[in-house]
Amino acid sequence: MSGYKITEFAKPNCGPCAMTASRMDKLGMEYTQINLPADPPALERVKALGYFQAPVVLVEDAEGNVVDHWSGFRPNKIDATAKLVGAAPARTATGPTTHVEAAPAAQMPGPDAPRL
């Protein structure tokens, strides 16, 4: 992945989050997916960037400098990032490795939980 770190900050049952992850998988991008409701420090980081809706995608270089970030399903930004990091389209049905940090089911918010 040429030294870049991509993080998708997502929420459960979020259509744009799932579409973003699916597109990154199809493009062979390696990324970490963080469950915002289960990770209060991550939620604060997203809010500090000025975002209040998921998903938020953060791209950092090898030194941890922010290269790009955006909110929502943005195919044009995902495609540009795939080119930047030199991702190759996935050749398997399962796609590249994706690390998902999820809360136990008992901690998952219900449909009436407050939004970001």
PDB file of C-alpha atoms in Angstrom, residues 7-8 17 19 26 29 36 40 44-45 52 57 70 79 81 84 86 115:
ATOM      1  CA  THR A   7      -9.280   4.671   7.926  1.00  0.00           C
ATOM      2  CA  GLU A   8     -13.028   4.510   7.409  1.00  0.00           C
ATOM      3  CA  CYS A  17     -20.596   3.322   5.010  1.00  0.00           C
ATOM      4  CA  MET A  19     -21.009   1.349  -0.089  1.00  0.00           C
ATOM      5  CA  LYS A  26     -13.371  -3.892  -5.049  1.00  0.00           C
ATOM      6  CA  MET A  29      -7.547  -0.993  -0.967  1.00  0.00           C
ATOM      7  CA  LEU A  36     -17.767   5.170  15.750  1.00  0.00           C
ATOM      8  CA  PRO A  40     -15.593   7.644  21.677  1.00  0.00           C
ATOM      9  CA  GLU A  44     -14.178  13.046  18.835  1.00  0.00           C
ATOM     10  CA  ARG A  45     -11.453  12.924  16.166  1.00  0.00           C
ATOM     11  CA  PHE A  52     -21.143  15.050  11.705  1.00  0.00           C
ATOM     12  CA  VAL A  57     -12.526   8.495   5.355  1.00  0.00           C
ATOM     13  CA  TRP A  70     -13.994  13.378   3.323  1.00  0.00           C
ATOM     14  CA  ASP A  79     -10.908   6.143  -6.935  1.00  0.00           C
ATOM     15  CA  THR A  81      -7.094   7.510  -3.326  1.00  0.00           C
ATOM     16  CA  LEU A  84      -2.524   7.415  -4.926  1.00  0.00           C
ATOM     17  CA  GLY A  86      -1.296   2.051  -5.856  1.00  0.00           C
ATOM     18  CA  ARG A 115     -26.818  10.430  15.396  1.00  0.00           C
TER      19      ARG A 115
END
